PDB file of C-alpha atoms in Angstrom:
ATOM      1  CA  VAL A   1       9.055  -9.414   6.198  1.00 90.00           C
ATOM      2  CA  GLU A   2      11.331 -11.358   3.751  1.00 92.00           C
ATOM      3  CA  PHE A   3      10.681 -14.878   2.591  1.00 91.00           C
ATOM      4  CA  ILE A   4      13.898 -16.903   2.078  1.00 93.00           C
ATOM      5  CA  LEU A   5      13.534 -19.153  -0.917  1.00 89.00           C
ATOM      6  CA  ALA A   6      15.591 -22.120  -2.143  1.00 85.00           C
ATOM      7  CA  GLY A   7      19.040 -20.977  -3.286  1.00 85.00           C
ATOM      8  CA  GLY A   8      18.920 -17.962  -0.993  1.00 89.00           C
ATOM      9  CA  ALA A   9      16.642 -15.694  -3.089  1.00 91.00           C
ATOM     10  CA  ARG A  10      14.488 -13.359  -1.096  1.00 91.00           C
ATOM     11  CA  ARG A  11      11.080 -11.794  -1.616  1.00 90.00           C
ATOM     12  CA  SER A  12       9.805  -8.904   0.579  1.00 90.00           C
ATOM     13  CA  TYR A  13       6.155  -8.179   1.500  1.00 90.00           C
ATOM     14  CA  SER A  14       4.612  -5.498   3.637  1.00 91.00           C
ATOM     15  CA  MET A  15       2.478  -6.615   6.543  1.00 91.00           C
ATOM     16  CA  ALA A  16      -1.194  -5.749   6.079  1.00 92.00           C
ATOM     17  CA  ASN A  17      -2.482  -5.961   9.597  1.00 90.00           C
ATOM     18  CA  ALA A  18      -1.798  -4.109  12.839  1.00 89.00           C
ATOM     19  CA  PRO A  19       0.091  -5.807  15.663  1.00 82.00           C
ATOM     20  CA  SER A  20      -1.918  -8.639  17.173  1.00 70.00           C
ATOM     21  CA  ARG A  21      -4.453  -7.530  19.767  1.00 63.00           C
ATOM     22  CA  SER A  22      -4.208  -8.636  23.317  1.00 61.00           C
ATOM     23  CA  GLY A  23      -5.548 -12.165  23.850  1.00 59.00           C
ATOM     24  CA  GLN A  24      -5.365 -13.089  20.226  1.00 66.00           C
ATOM     25  CA  PRO A  25      -2.760 -15.330  18.557  1.00 63.00           C
ATOM     26  CA  PRO A  26      -0.153 -13.530  16.514  1.00 72.00           C
ATOM     27  CA  ASP A  27      -0.744 -13.552  12.809  1.00 86.00           C
ATOM     28  CA  ILE A  28       0.643 -11.840   9.692  1.00 89.00           C
ATOM     29  CA  GLU A  29      -1.586 -10.793   6.790  1.00 91.00           C
ATOM     30  CA  LEU A  30       0.064 -10.305   3.427  1.00 92.00           C
ATOM     31  CA  HIS A  31      -1.393  -9.146   0.067  1.00 94.00           C
ATOM     32  CA  ILE A  32       0.324 -11.056  -2.721  1.00 90.00           C
ATOM     33  CA  ARG A  33      -0.279 -10.399  -6.411  1.00 90.00           C
ATOM     34  CA  HIS A  34       0.366 -13.315  -8.722  1.00 90.00           C
ATOM     35  CA  LEU A  35       3.061 -12.514 -11.197  1.00 85.00           C
ATOM     36  CA  PRO A  36       3.105 -15.429 -13.805  1.00 86.00           C
ATOM     37  CA  GLY A  37       6.648 -16.867 -13.891  1.00 88.00           C
ATOM     38  CA  GLY A  38       7.425 -15.437 -10.493  1.00 87.00           C
ATOM     39  CA  LEU A  39       9.790 -17.586  -8.435  1.00 87.00           C
ATOM     40  CA  PHE A  40       7.654 -17.133  -5.321  1.00 89.00           C
ATOM     41  CA  THR A  41       4.144 -16.188  -6.397  1.00 90.00           C
ATOM     42  CA  ASP A  42       3.839 -19.143  -8.793  1.00 90.00           C
ATOM     43  CA  GLN A  43       4.372 -21.352  -5.773  1.00 89.00           C
ATOM     44  CA  VAL A  44       1.926 -19.457  -3.637  1.00 90.00           C
ATOM     45  CA  PHE A  45      -0.832 -19.609  -6.199  1.00 92.00           C
ATOM     46  CA  SER A  46      -0.279 -23.209  -7.388  1.00 92.00           C
ATOM     47  CA  THR A  47       1.410 -25.607  -4.991  1.00 91.00           C
ATOM     48  CA  LEU A  48       1.446 -23.932  -1.607  1.00 91.00           C
ATOM     49  CA  LYS A  49      -0.830 -25.648   0.874  1.00 93.00           C
ATOM     50  CA  GLU A  50      -1.698 -25.482   4.552  1.00 92.00           C
ATOM     51  CA  ARG A  51       1.084 -26.601   6.913  1.00 92.00           C
ATOM     52  CA  ASP A  52       3.830 -26.047   4.288  1.00 91.00           C
ATOM     53  CA  ILE A  53       6.912 -24.659   5.961  1.00 91.00           C
ATOM     54  CA  LEU A  54       8.203 -21.275   4.787  1.00 92.00           C
ATOM     55  CA  ARG A  55      11.279 -19.480   6.053  1.00 92.00           C
ATOM     56  CA  LEU A  56      10.957 -15.754   6.655  1.00 91.00           C
ATOM     57  CA  GLU A  57      12.756 -13.007   8.536  1.00 92.00           C
ATOM     58  CA  GLY A  58      11.576  -9.679   9.938  1.00 87.00           C
ATOM     59  CA  PRO A  59      10.344  -7.238  10.692  1.00 86.00           C
ATOM     60  CA  PHE A  60      12.309  -4.885   8.406  1.00 87.00           C
ATOM     61  CA  GLY A  61      11.693  -1.387   7.128  1.00 84.00           C
ATOM     62  CA  SER A  62      10.774   1.980   8.520  1.00 86.00           C
ATOM     63  CA  PHE A  63       7.254   2.417   7.366  1.00 89.00           C
ATOM     64  CA  PHE A  64       5.314   2.863  10.611  1.00 89.00           C
ATOM     65  CA  LEU A  65       2.836   5.291  12.141  1.00 90.00           C
ATOM     66  CA  ARG A  66       4.549   8.412  13.535  1.00 92.00           C
ATOM     67  CA  GLU A  67       3.272  10.271  16.530  1.00 90.00           C
ATOM     68  CA  SER A  68       1.595  13.379  15.324  1.00 92.00           C
ATOM     69  CA  ALA A  69      -1.680  15.268  15.411  1.00 92.00           C
ATOM     70  CA  LYS A  70      -1.505  16.173  11.764  1.00 96.00           C
ATOM     71  CA  PRO A  71      -4.237  14.952   9.406  1.00 97.00           C
ATOM     72  CA  MET A  72      -3.127  12.245   7.095  1.00 97.00           C
ATOM     73  CA  ILE A  73      -3.292  11.361   3.392  1.00 98.00           C
ATOM     74  CA  LEU A  74      -2.995   7.575   2.971  1.00 98.00           C
ATOM     75  CA  LEU A  75      -1.951   7.012  -0.596  1.00 98.00           C
ATOM     76  CA  ALA A  76      -1.818   3.489  -2.119  1.00 97.00           C
ATOM     77  CA  SER A  77      -1.604   1.854  -5.466  1.00 95.00           C
ATOM     78  CA  GLY A  78      -2.422  -1.771  -6.104  1.00 94.00           C
ATOM     79  CA  THR A  79      -1.250  -4.061  -3.342  1.00 93.00           C
ATOM     80  CA  GLY A  80       0.397  -1.044  -1.821  1.00 94.00           C
ATOM     81  CA  LEU A  81      -2.859  -0.996   0.141  1.00 96.00           C
ATOM     82  CA  ALA A  82      -1.297  -3.601   2.517  1.00 95.00           C
ATOM     83  CA  PRO A  83       0.686  -1.458   4.943  1.00 94.00           C
ATOM     84  CA  ILE A  84      -1.836   1.349   4.631  1.00 96.00           C
ATOM     85  CA  LYS A  85      -4.495  -1.044   5.915  1.00 96.00           C
ATOM     86  CA  ALA A  86      -2.220  -1.965   8.792  1.00 94.00           C
ATOM     87  CA  LEU A  87      -1.884   1.742   9.676  1.00 95.00           C
ATOM     88  CA  ILE A  88      -5.699   2.202   9.633  1.00 96.00           C
ATOM     89  CA  GLU A  89      -6.132  -0.777  11.897  1.00 94.00           C
ATOM     90  CA  GLN A  90      -3.550   0.554  14.289  1.00 92.00           C
ATOM     91  CA  LEU A  91      -5.261   3.920  14.431  1.00 93.00           C
ATOM     92  CA  GLN A  92      -8.588   2.180  15.067  1.00 91.00           C
ATOM     93  CA  ASP A  93      -7.207  -0.095  17.791  1.00 88.00           C
ATOM     94  CA  SER A  94      -5.521   2.807  19.611  1.00 87.00           C
ATOM     95  CA  GLY A  95      -8.621   4.944  19.553  1.00 87.00           C
ATOM     96  CA  GLN A  96      -6.955   7.809  17.757  1.00 86.00           C
ATOM     97  CA  GLN A  97      -9.146  10.268  15.885  1.00 89.00           C
ATOM     98  CA  ARG A  98      -6.642  11.781  13.440  1.00 92.00           C
ATOM     99  CA  PRO A  99      -8.478  12.867  10.236  1.00 97.00           C
ATOM    100  CA  ALA A 100      -7.392  10.626   7.389  1.00 97.00           C
ATOM    101  CA  VAL A 101      -8.246  10.111   3.694  1.00 98.00           C
ATOM    102  CA  LEU A 102      -7.420   6.881   2.001  1.00 98.00           C
ATOM    103  CA  TYR A 103      -6.728   7.288  -1.748  1.00 98.00           C
ATOM    104  CA  TRP A 104      -6.431   3.975  -3.423  1.00 98.00           C
ATOM    105  CA  GLY A 105      -5.441   3.902  -7.084  1.00 97.00           C
ATOM    106  CA  CYS A 106      -5.854   0.830  -9.333  1.00 96.00           C
ATOM    107  CA  ARG A 107      -6.257   0.180 -13.041  1.00 95.00           C
ATOM    108  CA  SER A 108      -9.718  -1.334 -13.164  1.00 95.00           C
ATOM    109  CA  ARG A 109     -12.574  -2.120 -10.729  1.00 96.00           C
ATOM    110  CA  ALA A 110     -11.419  -5.757 -10.460  1.00 95.00           C
ATOM    111  CA  ASP A 111      -8.144  -4.569  -8.960  1.00 96.00           C
ATOM    112  CA  LEU A 112      -9.914  -2.958  -6.015  1.00 97.00           C
ATOM    113  CA  TYR A 113      -9.750  -6.283  -4.196  1.00 96.00           C
ATOM    114  CA  LEU A 114     -10.729  -4.873  -0.742  1.00 97.00           C
ATOM    115  CA  HIS A 115     -13.172  -2.176  -1.994  1.00 97.00           C
ATOM    116  CA  ASP A 116     -15.956  -3.444   0.275  1.00 97.00           C
ATOM    117  CA  TRP A 117     -13.624  -3.419   3.298  1.00 97.00           C
ATOM    118  CA  ALA A 118     -12.487   0.098   2.575  1.00 98.00           C
ATOM    119  CA  GLU A 119     -16.073   1.380   2.108  1.00 98.00           C
ATOM    120  CA  GLN A 120     -17.254  -0.293   5.317  1.00 97.00           C
ATOM    121  CA  THR A 121     -14.254   0.816   7.399  1.00 97.00           C
ATOM    122  CA  ALA A 122     -14.726   4.448   6.198  1.00 97.00           C
ATOM    123  CA  ALA A 123     -18.437   4.160   7.079  1.00 97.00           C
ATOM    124  CA  ASP A 124     -17.555   2.867  10.593  1.00 95.00           C
ATOM    125  CA  LEU A 125     -14.844   5.413  11.403  1.00 96.00           C
ATOM    126  CA  PRO A 126     -15.962   9.093  11.384  1.00 95.00           C
ATOM    127  CA  TRP A 127     -12.389  10.280  10.940  1.00 97.00           C
ATOM    128  CA  LEU A 128     -11.649   8.214   7.789  1.00 98.00           C
ATOM    129  CA  ARG A 129     -12.764   8.911   4.181  1.00 98.00           C
ATOM    130  CA  TYR A 130     -12.174   6.634   1.246  1.00 98.00           C
ATOM    131  CA  VAL A 131     -11.502   7.766  -2.334  1.00 98.00           C
ATOM    132  CA  PRO A 132     -10.928   5.040  -4.944  1.00 98.00           C
ATOM    133  CA  VAL A 133      -9.320   6.110  -8.240  1.00 98.00           C
ATOM    134  CA  LEU A 134      -9.122   4.046 -11.450  1.00 97.00           C
ATOM    135  CA  SER A 135      -6.535   4.833 -14.110  1.00 96.00           C
ATOM    136  CA  GLU A 136      -7.922   2.552 -16.850  1.00 96.00           C
ATOM    137  CA  PRO A 137     -11.508   1.642 -16.016  1.00 95.00           C
ATOM    138  CA  ARG A 138     -13.031  -0.922 -18.483  1.00 95.00           C
ATOM    139  CA  PRO A 139     -16.395  -0.226 -20.099  1.00 95.00           C
ATOM    140  CA  ALA A 140     -17.795  -3.223 -18.168  1.00 94.00           C
ATOM    141  CA  ASP A 141     -16.865  -1.526 -14.947  1.00 94.00           C
ATOM    142  CA  ALA A 142     -19.527   1.178 -15.515  1.00 95.00           C
ATOM    143  CA  TRP A 143     -17.233   3.319 -13.218  1.00 96.00           C
ATOM    144  CA  THR A 144     -18.645   6.669 -12.178  1.00 95.00           C
ATOM    145  CA  GLY A 145     -15.917   7.491  -9.582  1.00 95.00           C
ATOM    146  CA  ARG A 146     -12.610   9.250  -9.876  1.00 97.00           C
ATOM    147  CA  THR A 147     -10.247   8.421 -12.734  1.00 97.00           C
ATOM    148  CA  GLY A 148      -6.667   9.281 -13.588  1.00 96.00           C
ATOM    149  CA  LEU A 149      -3.483   9.081 -11.525  1.00 96.00           C
ATOM    150  CA  VAL A 150      -4.102   8.590  -7.892  1.00 97.00           C
ATOM    151  CA  HIS A 151      -1.616  11.162  -6.679  1.00 97.00           C
ATOM    152  CA  GLN A 152      -3.079  13.756  -8.986  1.00 97.00           C
ATOM    153  CA  ALA A 153      -6.469  13.185  -7.347  1.00 97.00           C
ATOM    154  CA  VAL A 154      -4.825  14.059  -4.012  1.00 98.00           C
ATOM    155  CA  MET A 155      -3.409  17.251  -5.627  1.00 98.00           C
ATOM    156  CA  ALA A 156      -6.773  18.210  -6.964  1.00 98.00           C
ATOM    157  CA  ASP A 157      -8.391  17.800  -3.524  1.00 98.00           C
ATOM    158  CA  TRP A 158      -5.560  19.158  -1.402  1.00 98.00           C
ATOM    159  CA  PRO A 159      -3.666  22.013  -3.162  1.00 97.00           C
ATOM    160  CA  ASP A 160      -2.173  22.957   0.236  1.00 98.00           C
ATOM    161  CA  LEU A 161      -0.708  20.023   2.178  1.00 98.00           C
ATOM    162  CA  SER A 162       1.565  22.156   4.372  1.00 97.00           C
ATOM    163  CA  GLY A 163      -0.130  20.932   7.539  1.00 97.00           C
ATOM    164  CA  HIS A 164      -0.450  17.197   6.566  1.00 98.00           C
ATOM    165  CA  GLN A 165       1.435  13.934   6.719  1.00 97.00           C
ATOM    166  CA  VAL A 166       1.419  11.597   3.713  1.00 98.00           C
ATOM    167  CA  TYR A 167       1.940   7.860   3.962  1.00 97.00           C
ATOM    168  CA  ALA A 168       2.432   6.355   0.444  1.00 97.00           C
ATOM    169  CA  CYS A 169       2.886   2.785  -0.661  1.00 95.00           C
ATOM    170  CA  GLY A 170       2.893   1.243  -4.133  1.00 93.00           C
ATOM    171  CA  ALA A 171       4.818   1.042  -7.355  1.00 90.00           C
ATOM    172  CA  PRO A 172       7.975   3.242  -7.296  1.00 91.00           C
ATOM    173  CA  VAL A 173       6.699   5.250 -10.235  1.00 92.00           C
ATOM    174  CA  MET A 174       3.709   6.381  -8.199  1.00 94.00           C
ATOM    175  CA  VAL A 175       5.653   6.959  -5.023  1.00 94.00           C
ATOM    176  CA  ASP A 176       8.306   8.963  -6.743  1.00 95.00           C
ATOM    177  CA  ALA A 177       5.863  11.073  -8.577  1.00 96.00           C
ATOM    178  CA  ALA A 178       3.770  11.682  -5.495  1.00 97.00           C
ATOM    179  CA  GLN A 179       6.824  12.662  -3.486  1.00 97.00           C
ATOM    180  CA  ARG A 180       8.025  15.103  -6.132  1.00 97.00           C
ATOM    181  CA  ASP A 181       4.705  16.710  -6.911  1.00 97.00           C
ATOM    182  CA  LEU A 182       3.181  16.900  -3.373  1.00 98.00           C
ATOM    183  CA  VAL A 183       6.331  18.589  -2.021  1.00 98.00           C
ATOM    184  CA  ALA A 184       6.985  20.919  -4.924  1.00 97.00           C
ATOM    185  CA  ARG A 185       3.397  21.816  -5.879  1.00 97.00           C
ATOM    186  CA  CYS A 186       1.292  21.307  -2.727  1.00 98.00           C
ATOM    187  CA  GLY A 187       3.685  22.547  -0.032  1.00 97.00           C
ATOM    188  CA  LEU A 188       4.029  19.217   1.752  1.00 98.00           C
ATOM    189  CA  PRO A 189       7.018  19.335   4.095  1.00 97.00           C
ATOM    190  CA  ALA A 190       9.528  16.882   2.680  1.00 97.00           C
ATOM    191  CA  GLU A 191      10.034  15.147   6.029  1.00 96.00           C
ATOM    192  CA  GLU A 192       6.271  14.477   6.249  1.00 97.00           C
ATOM    193  CA  PHE A 193       6.293  12.251   3.140  1.00 97.00           C
ATOM    194  CA  LEU A 194       6.685   8.668   4.435  1.00 96.00           C
ATOM    195  CA  ALA A 195       6.933   5.929   1.822  1.00 92.00           C
ATOM    196  CA  ASP A 196       7.123   2.217   1.334  1.00 81.00           C
ATOM    197  CA  ALA A 197       7.793   1.678  -2.398  1.00 66.00           C
ATOM    198  CA  PHE A 198       8.076  -1.872  -3.695  1.00 63.00           C
ATOM    199  CA  THR A 199       9.640  -3.287  -6.842  1.00 56.00           C
ATOM    200  CA  SER A 200       9.050  -6.738  -8.300  1.00 52.00           C
ATOM    201  CA  GLU A 201      11.937  -8.827  -9.658  1.00 50.00           C
ATOM    202  CA  ALA A 202      10.697  -8.160 -13.092  1.00 48.00           C
ATOM    203  CA  ASP A 203      10.808  -4.483 -12.463  1.00 46.00           C
ATOM    204  CA  LYS A 204      14.431  -4.791 -11.165  1.00 45.00           C
ATOM    205  CA  HIS A 205      15.482  -6.571 -14.352  1.00 42.00           C
ATOM    206  CA  ARG A 206      13.796  -3.930 -16.537  1.00 39.00           C
ATOM    207  CA  ASP A 207      15.548  -1.200 -14.552  1.00 38.00           C
ATOM    208  CA  ALA A 208      18.881  -2.910 -14.771  1.00 36.00           C
ATOM    209  CA  ALA A 209      18.491  -3.352 -18.482  1.00 39.00           C
ATOM    210  CA  SER A 210      17.860   0.366 -18.928  1.00 34.00           C
ATOM    211  CA  LEU A 211      21.087   1.397 -17.122  1.00 36.00           C
ATOM    212  CA  PRO A 212      24.024   2.514 -19.229  1.00 38.00           C
ATOM    213  CA  PRO A 213      26.989   0.021 -19.334  1.00 39.00           C
ATOM    214  CA  ALA A 214      29.508   0.408 -16.514  1.00 35.00           C
ATOM    215  CA  PRO A 215      32.642   2.303 -17.478  1.00 34.00           C
TER     216      PRO A 215
END
């Protein structure tokens, strides 16, 4: 969905919950990371209050669960967990039993903001496994789990992905690297890599600054 801000600026967020279940009121869950100085997130984390009116449009995008019997790799970094969580809930609600492994990459333990949810959900669903991966664990984390780049953890565990589907969401640098490496080095069919990459406004400005001048 896209929030329409004053002046016409827009901010996009992936929905983090499955479609509302029968008999329950519709709702939309979003995972929003505070970016200091952000036009929208500063408002969300400082002045936004219950019953404030926000304008939004949607749904947009093409990141949705495809019909298939293939086992799945669910690959997320940071708040890219949001649409992956929605897919897991949809699978759970529909009673599907497709084998799935959730790889969630973050910098430090504090960034695994739904770690307990992921552990409990994997414990409740026999077809789901959860693998958290930290790229920069702090000494205070006392982390004994996987470390490094999250897509490389997938490659180490699954050198042959020719029979899988991969759903990936997170920073473009992770999504691009995963798409390149999983297809080229692990045999994943290119059409089975399904992605929802997101870019903050700060990222867009940095990218634009790095472009060569127009001729």
